[in-house]
GROMACS .gro file of C-alpha atoms in nm:
model
   65
    1MET     CA    1   0.000   0.000   0.000
    2ALA     CA    2   0.136   0.346  -0.090
    3ALA     CA    3   0.164   0.626   0.163
    4ILE     CA    4  -0.038   0.939   0.094
    5ASP     CA    5   0.138   1.270   0.138
    6TYR     CA    6  -0.096   1.544   0.258
    7ARG     CA    7   0.156   1.827   0.260
    8SER     CA    8   0.042   2.141   0.087
    9ALA     CA    9   0.204   2.240  -0.239
   10ALA     CA   10   0.148   2.610  -0.164
   11PRO     CA   11   0.469   2.812  -0.150
   12LYS     CA   12   0.576   2.952   0.187
   13THR     CA   13   0.512   3.323   0.226
   14GLY     CA   14   0.821   3.390   0.437
   15PHE     CA   15   0.622   3.506   0.738
   16SER     CA   16   0.633   3.319   1.062
   17LEU     CA   17   0.530   3.387   1.417
   18GLN     CA   18   0.897   3.399   1.512
   19SER     CA   19   0.974   3.672   1.256
   20ILE     CA   20   0.670   3.874   1.361
   21VAL     CA   21   0.765   3.852   1.729
   22GLY     CA   22   1.126   3.942   1.646
   23THR     CA   23   1.011   4.247   1.451
   24LEU     CA   24   0.789   4.360   1.739
   25VAL     CA   25   1.068   4.312   1.993
   26ALA     CA   26   1.313   4.513   1.781
   27TRP     CA   27   1.056   4.791   1.734
   28ASN     CA   28   0.990   4.805   2.109
   29ASP     CA   29   1.363   4.815   2.188
   30ARG     CA   30   1.408   5.111   1.949
   31ARG     CA   31   1.103   5.285   2.098
   32MET     CA   32   1.229   5.243   2.455
   33THR     CA   33   1.580   5.360   2.360
   34ARG     CA   34   1.444   5.674   2.192
   35ALA     CA   35   1.215   5.747   2.489
   36SER     CA   36   1.498   5.705   2.740
   37LEU     CA   37   1.738   5.927   2.547
   38ASN     CA   38   1.472   6.192   2.485
   39ARG     CA   39   1.419   6.221   2.862
   40LEU     CA   40   1.782   6.327   2.909
   41THR     CA   41   1.877   6.693   2.917
   42ALA     CA   42   2.111   6.845   2.659
   43ARG     CA   43   2.384   6.848   2.924
   44GLU     CA   44   2.337   6.477   3.000
   45LEU     CA   45   2.343   6.392   2.630
   46ASP     CA   46   2.661   6.595   2.591
   47ASP     CA   47   2.818   6.403   2.880
   48ILE     CA   48   2.772   6.077   2.688
   49GLY     CA   49   2.880   6.234   2.359
   50LEU     CA   50   2.541   6.261   2.188
   51THR     CA   51   2.316   6.531   2.050
   52ARG     CA   52   1.940   6.522   2.000
   53GLY     CA   53   2.001   6.452   1.632
   54ASP     CA   54   2.191   6.133   1.717
   55ILE     CA   55   1.904   5.965   1.902
   56ASP     CA   56   1.743   5.793   1.603
   57ALA     CA   57   2.080   5.670   1.479
   58VAL     CA   58   2.154   5.525   1.823
   59ALA     CA   59   1.812   5.357   1.836
   60TYR     CA   60   1.868   5.192   1.497
   61GLY     CA   61   2.231   5.104   1.575
   62ASN     CA   62   2.366   5.317   1.291
   63LEU     CA   63   2.574   5.565   1.489
   64ILE     CA   64   2.943   5.541   1.407
   65ARG     CA   65   3.186   5.746   1.612
   0.00000   0.00000   0.00000
């Protein structure tokens, strides 16, 4: 007797629960980083070598010094 394969022939879309959760976690990390840095005064930002314009770059990990 032959085995019957019930797997779908539909192509995978590339989305998975793991990728969705990972995207949400990364978004939340960036949001929290921006919020924390925006609460600092200009003097406190200067103490750590940043300006207000650097905050988004820091949140996305694109700041190169």
